[in-house]
Amino acid sequence: MAQNIWVFCEQRDGEIQSVALELLGVAKELATKTGEKVGAILLGHKIKDKAQDLIAYGADEVHVVDDKELACFLTEPYAQATAQLAKQYQPSVILFGATSIGRDLAPRLSARLKTGLTADCTKLENDENGNLFMTRPAFGGNLFATIICPDHRPQMSTVRPGVMKKCEPDYNRKGEVVEEKIEWDKSKFGVTVIEEIKNDDSCDIDGKIEDAKILVSCGRGVKDVAPAKELACKVKGAVAASRALVDVGVMDHSRQVGQTGKTVRPQAYLAFGISGAIQHLAGMEESEFIVAVNTDKSAPIFKVANLGIVADAAAVIKNLNKLL
Amino acid sequence: MKIIVCVKQVPNTTEIKIDPVTNTLKRDGVPSIINPDDKTAIDVALQLKEKHGAQVCVLSMGPAQAENALREALAMGADEAYLLTDRAFAGSDTLATSTIIAAAIKKLGADVVLCGRQAIDGDTAQVGPQIAEHLGVPQITYAAAIDYDEESQALIVKRQFEDRVQTLQVKGKCLITVLSTLCKPRYMNVWDIVNQDEKEVGKITFADIEVNPADIGLKGSPTKVKSTATKQFDKTIETLELDAESAAKAIVDALKQRHLI
């Protein structure tokens, strides 16, 4: 019978990804309810020594495949390794991070194992019999659906990064590390890597605000923009401003976000001391992730923020520069 | 080269509203569109056709009205269109859906299958890789650029990750899912709008494909919806009151989790 809760522990360049540790945290909660063990799958090349970290964060057993075929992420070798282990050990659950790796590998694997998969879960619960209740947003977050996979094992899900809580690491925790060997079918690999380039991390704070991945944007609540520029450099982003700072001449018009400025859609928009007049919101509300820091709790910017913090913007910028 | 582009007709989710009384989605009057990532995939296929020569076939599974999406694809310049429709398909989850679509692709025959990365109504990004597995062909997801190298007869694909880009080479049959940022899809052109009227949208039903009835529809779907709710517990995190130091930490954590720093 299928048992144990498994976590696919994603690593990149040998670094365990935060989402893997978060999943070990939730796996531990689920396993406590059913009396199962938490299993971690660790795939990569020269990554063996990371197994202890996974135990510290909640794994009872770590299945390690250390093989040069797994040095770069490619779907087929990763799918072959995971499928072989899943068939051999029959876990009842396998969790993946909903990253560009997890969302590539998990569906391939679900079809190979002929089982169900639920994408982008934001909540996981189970009952004593080990049935998993997987809750996910649908229709752009307008609706939440709880999905079950009653008759197939393993139950599989990808889980959004940043939603689950990690455990406090305990390096005295005992666990088992099992080194696994995979029987490769290289005829199925099909895809070869010509090159792999990490994103350009150069600092260009005066680059076009429409092209920046991260925008550090300042409003009336920020008196001195020099620390904001320092922050923009540290996060490899660019600086932008609301109309208030442009009107007083602190920032150039080319940096203005909003109806009379530019419309931006960065991966992260950090709004410091910006109240969020409707004209400003029109220029940035499509950003993928919005952080707002403002002393006024009722500022409209908080209505569009994914992370809203009531605090003094200048002081937060100062602390960010210290941290980074 | 024969390219099959898988497209889905979706409600324009930006216009969906929740009925405050029944707590259900108000779909009435919400316009249907070709899923944006899929529309880009159509354009990519047409570009490959223009540069290297190819036959472009679009395939959609859905109700009869999905023919509108296929007609739009024909008006963009696709050569053929097929609607995969049958009552037996209703209630399929991603695995059952991929089983049906893969069976149709096997019937039609394809060298390259292009899909959008994900559909805006479900956001699962699962059906593409699941089709690839059923077809037994390599997959490349999150494609940010696709080109064909005639000399090596291989597709060269830039594969986007949060923190890096891989340049990958694939020879022979494959399935690629594309990001809508790859290119801006072309408009329908007048000539093709006129011509598409003359073209047939082929119908493919359960009887036309080789699938086990136990693997499709509601009963062939491993996942079931247990309940739905409109409670929004993660869309916007509530506004936190923090001291400057904790605030900075929370911001750094959030950016790290998203691989942004």
mmCIF file with all atom_site columns, C-alpha atoms in Angstrom, chain A residues 108-195:
data_model
loop_
_atom_site.group_PDB
_atom_site.id
_atom_site.type_symbol
_atom_site.label_atom_id
_atom_site.label_alt_id
_atom_site.label_comp_id
_atom_site.label_asym_id
_atom_site.label_entity_id
_atom_site.label_seq_id
_atom_site.pdbx_PDB_ins_code
_atom_site.Cartn_x
_atom_site.Cartn_y
_atom_site.Cartn_z
_atom_site.occupancy
_atom_site.B_iso_or_equiv
_atom_site.pdbx_formal_charge
_atom_site.auth_seq_id
_atom_site.auth_comp_id
_atom_site.auth_asym_id
_atom_site.auth_atom_id
_atom_site.pdbx_PDB_model_num
ATOM 1  C CA . ARG A 1 108 ? 5.065   14.883 -17.057 1.00 0.00 ? 108 ARG A CA 1
ATOM 2  C CA . LEU A 1 109 ? 5.389   12.568 -14.085 1.00 0.00 ? 109 LEU A CA 1
ATOM 3  C CA . SER A 1 110 ? 1.658   12.473 -13.328 1.00 0.00 ? 110 SER A CA 1
ATOM 4  C CA . ALA A 1 111 ? 0.992   11.218 -16.861 1.00 0.00 ? 111 ALA A CA 1
ATOM 5  C CA . ARG A 1 112 ? 3.786   8.655  -16.507 1.00 0.00 ? 112 ARG A CA 1
ATOM 6  C CA . LEU A 1 113 ? 2.451   7.399  -13.174 1.00 0.00 ? 113 LEU A CA 1
ATOM 7  C CA . LYS A 1 114 ? -1.167  7.719  -14.414 1.00 0.00 ? 114 LYS A CA 1
ATOM 8  C CA . THR A 1 115 ? -2.301  9.732  -11.435 1.00 0.00 ? 115 THR A CA 1
ATOM 9  C CA . GLY A 1 116 ? -3.852  13.104 -10.706 1.00 0.00 ? 116 GLY A CA 1
ATOM 10 C CA . LEU A 1 117 ? -2.043  16.394 -10.209 1.00 0.00 ? 117 LEU A CA 1
ATOM 11 C CA . THR A 1 118 ? -3.307  19.629 -8.721  1.00 0.00 ? 118 THR A CA 1
ATOM 12 C CA . ALA A 1 119 ? -1.493  22.823 -9.682  1.00 0.00 ? 119 ALA A CA 1
ATOM 13 C CA . ASP A 1 120 ? -0.458  25.825 -7.623  1.00 0.00 ? 120 ASP A CA 1
ATOM 14 C CA . CYS A 1 121 ? -1.985  24.839 -4.303  1.00 0.00 ? 121 CYS A CA 1
ATOM 15 C CA . THR A 1 122 ? -2.144  27.393 -1.547  1.00 0.00 ? 122 THR A CA 1
ATOM 16 C CA . LYS A 1 123 ? -3.436  25.063 1.168   1.00 0.00 ? 123 LYS A CA 1
ATOM 17 C CA . LEU A 1 124 ? -2.950  21.355 1.900   1.00 0.00 ? 124 LEU A CA 1
ATOM 18 C CA . GLU A 1 125 ? -4.828  19.307 4.482   1.00 0.00 ? 125 GLU A CA 1
ATOM 19 C CA . ASN A 1 126 ? -5.438  15.604 4.960   1.00 0.00 ? 126 ASN A CA 1
ATOM 20 C CA . ASP A 1 127 ? -7.574  13.142 6.893   1.00 0.00 ? 127 ASP A CA 1
ATOM 21 C CA . GLU A 1 128 ? -6.454  10.164 9.006   1.00 0.00 ? 128 GLU A CA 1
ATOM 22 C CA . ASN A 1 129 ? -6.790  7.869  5.984   1.00 0.00 ? 129 ASN A CA 1
ATOM 23 C CA . GLY A 1 130 ? -4.234  9.899  4.096   1.00 0.00 ? 130 GLY A CA 1
ATOM 24 C CA . ASN A 1 131 ? -6.620  11.575 1.640   1.00 0.00 ? 131 ASN A CA 1
ATOM 25 C CA . LEU A 1 132 ? -5.177  14.911 0.622   1.00 0.00 ? 132 LEU A CA 1
ATOM 26 C CA . PHE A 1 133 ? -7.335  18.040 0.265   1.00 0.00 ? 133 PHE A CA 1
ATOM 27 C CA . MET A 1 134 ? -5.614  20.381 -2.133  1.00 0.00 ? 134 MET A CA 1
ATOM 28 C CA . THR A 1 135 ? -6.911  23.936 -2.357  1.00 0.00 ? 135 THR A CA 1
ATOM 29 C CA . ARG A 1 136 ? -5.994  26.149 -5.282  1.00 0.00 ? 136 ARG A CA 1
ATOM 30 C CA . PRO A 1 137 ? -7.097  29.459 -6.760  1.00 0.00 ? 137 PRO A CA 1
ATOM 31 C CA . ALA A 1 138 ? -8.896  29.414 -10.116 1.00 0.00 ? 138 ALA A CA 1
ATOM 32 C CA . PHE A 1 139 ? -10.142 32.078 -12.506 1.00 0.00 ? 139 PHE A CA 1
ATOM 33 C CA . GLY A 1 140 ? -7.402  34.514 -11.626 1.00 0.00 ? 140 GLY A CA 1
ATOM 34 C CA . GLY A 1 141 ? -7.987  34.086 -7.902  1.00 0.00 ? 141 GLY A CA 1
ATOM 35 C CA . ASN A 1 142 ? -11.722 34.797 -8.067  1.00 0.00 ? 142 ASN A CA 1
ATOM 36 C CA . LEU A 1 143 ? -12.521 31.292 -6.917  1.00 0.00 ? 143 LEU A CA 1
ATOM 37 C CA . PHE A 1 144 ? -10.890 28.650 -4.734  1.00 0.00 ? 144 PHE A CA 1
ATOM 38 C CA . ALA A 1 145 ? -11.382 24.969 -5.411  1.00 0.00 ? 145 ALA A CA 1
ATOM 39 C CA . THR A 1 146 ? -10.529 22.067 -3.124  1.00 0.00 ? 146 THR A CA 1
ATOM 40 C CA . ILE A 1 147 ? -9.424  19.074 -5.174  1.00 0.00 ? 147 ILE A CA 1
ATOM 41 C CA . ILE A 1 148 ? -9.142  15.427 -4.137  1.00 0.00 ? 148 ILE A CA 1
ATOM 42 C CA . CYS A 1 149 ? -7.552  12.437 -5.809  1.00 0.00 ? 149 CYS A CA 1
ATOM 43 C CA . PRO A 1 150 ? -9.410  9.598  -4.101  1.00 0.00 ? 150 PRO A CA 1
ATOM 44 C CA . ASP A 1 151 ? -8.574  6.483  -6.130  1.00 0.00 ? 151 ASP A CA 1
ATOM 45 C CA . HIS A 1 152 ? -5.077  7.069  -7.437  1.00 0.00 ? 152 HIS A CA 1
ATOM 46 C CA . ARG A 1 153 ? -1.697  7.134  -5.729  1.00 0.00 ? 153 ARG A CA 1
ATOM 47 C CA . PRO A 1 154 ? 0.534   9.002  -5.411  1.00 0.00 ? 154 PRO A CA 1
ATOM 48 C CA . GLN A 1 155 ? -1.553  12.125 -4.890  1.00 0.00 ? 155 GLN A CA 1
ATOM 49 C CA . MET A 1 156 ? 0.456   14.885 -6.531  1.00 0.00 ? 156 MET A CA 1
ATOM 50 C CA . SER A 1 157 ? 0.439   18.618 -6.161  1.00 0.00 ? 157 SER A CA 1
ATOM 51 C CA . THR A 1 158 ? 2.533   21.656 -6.964  1.00 0.00 ? 158 THR A CA 1
ATOM 52 C CA . VAL A 1 159 ? 2.527   24.268 -4.216  1.00 0.00 ? 159 VAL A CA 1
ATOM 53 C CA . ARG A 1 160 ? 3.120   27.983 -4.533  1.00 0.00 ? 160 ARG A CA 1
ATOM 54 C CA . PRO A 1 161 ? 6.403   29.249 -3.152  1.00 0.00 ? 161 PRO A CA 1
ATOM 55 C CA . GLY A 1 162 ? 6.080   31.407 -0.077  1.00 0.00 ? 162 GLY A CA 1
ATOM 56 C CA . VAL A 1 163 ? 2.768   29.987 1.145   1.00 0.00 ? 163 VAL A CA 1
ATOM 57 C CA . MET A 1 164 ? 3.792   27.144 3.485   1.00 0.00 ? 164 MET A CA 1
ATOM 58 C CA . LYS A 1 165 ? 5.851   27.592 6.645   1.00 0.00 ? 165 LYS A CA 1
ATOM 59 C CA . LYS A 1 166 ? 9.298   26.078 7.107   1.00 0.00 ? 166 LYS A CA 1
ATOM 60 C CA . CYS A 1 167 ? 10.129  24.364 10.401  1.00 0.00 ? 167 CYS A CA 1
ATOM 61 C CA . GLU A 1 168 ? 12.908  25.745 12.537  1.00 0.00 ? 168 GLU A CA 1
ATOM 62 C CA . PRO A 1 169 ? 15.901  23.637 11.428  1.00 0.00 ? 169 PRO A CA 1
ATOM 63 C CA . ASP A 1 170 ? 17.075  21.050 13.959  1.00 0.00 ? 170 ASP A CA 1
ATOM 64 C CA . TYR A 1 171 ? 20.533  19.705 13.095  1.00 0.00 ? 171 TYR A CA 1
ATOM 65 C CA . ASN A 1 172 ? 20.303  17.059 15.834  1.00 0.00 ? 172 ASN A CA 1
ATOM 66 C CA . ARG A 1 173 ? 17.376  15.446 14.020  1.00 0.00 ? 173 ARG A CA 1
ATOM 67 C CA . LYS A 1 174 ? 18.107  11.912 12.809  1.00 0.00 ? 174 LYS A CA 1
ATOM 68 C CA . GLY A 1 175 ? 17.175  10.646 9.403   1.00 0.00 ? 175 GLY A CA 1
ATOM 69 C CA . GLU A 1 176 ? 18.218  8.135  6.810   1.00 0.00 ? 176 GLU A CA 1
ATOM 70 C CA . VAL A 1 177 ? 20.092  9.033  3.631   1.00 0.00 ? 177 VAL A CA 1
ATOM 71 C CA . VAL A 1 178 ? 19.705  6.525  0.799   1.00 0.00 ? 178 VAL A CA 1
ATOM 72 C CA . GLU A 1 179 ? 21.874  6.871  -2.294  1.00 0.00 ? 179 GLU A CA 1
ATOM 73 C CA . GLU A 1 180 ? 19.938  5.694  -5.319  1.00 0.00 ? 180 GLU A CA 1
ATOM 74 C CA . LYS A 1 181 ? 21.092  4.573  -8.765  1.00 0.00 ? 181 LYS A CA 1
ATOM 75 C CA . ILE A 1 182 ? 18.935  5.200  -11.792 1.00 0.00 ? 182 ILE A CA 1
ATOM 76 C CA . GLU A 1 183 ? 18.690  2.961  -14.867 1.00 0.00 ? 183 GLU A CA 1
ATOM 77 C CA . TRP A 1 184 ? 18.763  5.636  -17.566 1.00 0.00 ? 184 TRP A CA 1
ATOM 78 C CA . ASP A 1 185 ? 17.014  5.239  -20.879 1.00 0.00 ? 185 ASP A CA 1
ATOM 79 C CA . LYS A 1 186 ? 19.076  7.828  -22.722 1.00 0.00 ? 186 LYS A CA 1
ATOM 80 C CA . SER A 1 187 ? 17.293  7.161  -26.002 1.00 0.00 ? 187 SER A CA 1
ATOM 81 C CA . LYS A 1 188 ? 14.360  9.142  -24.562 1.00 0.00 ? 188 LYS A CA 1
ATOM 82 C CA . PHE A 1 189 ? 16.342  12.236 -23.497 1.00 0.00 ? 189 PHE A CA 1
ATOM 83 C CA . GLY A 1 190 ? 15.876  14.053 -26.824 1.00 0.00 ? 190 GLY A CA 1
ATOM 84 C CA . VAL A 1 191 ? 16.783  17.530 -25.606 1.00 0.00 ? 191 VAL A CA 1
ATOM 85 C CA . THR A 1 192 ? 20.341  18.823 -25.236 1.00 0.00 ? 192 THR A CA 1
ATOM 86 C CA . VAL A 1 193 ? 21.545  21.963 -23.512 1.00 0.00 ? 193 VAL A CA 1
ATOM 87 C CA . ILE A 1 194 ? 23.548  24.281 -25.741 1.00 0.00 ? 194 ILE A CA 1
ATOM 88 C CA . GLU A 1 195 ? 24.059  26.871 -23.038 1.00 0.00 ? 195 GLU A CA 1
#
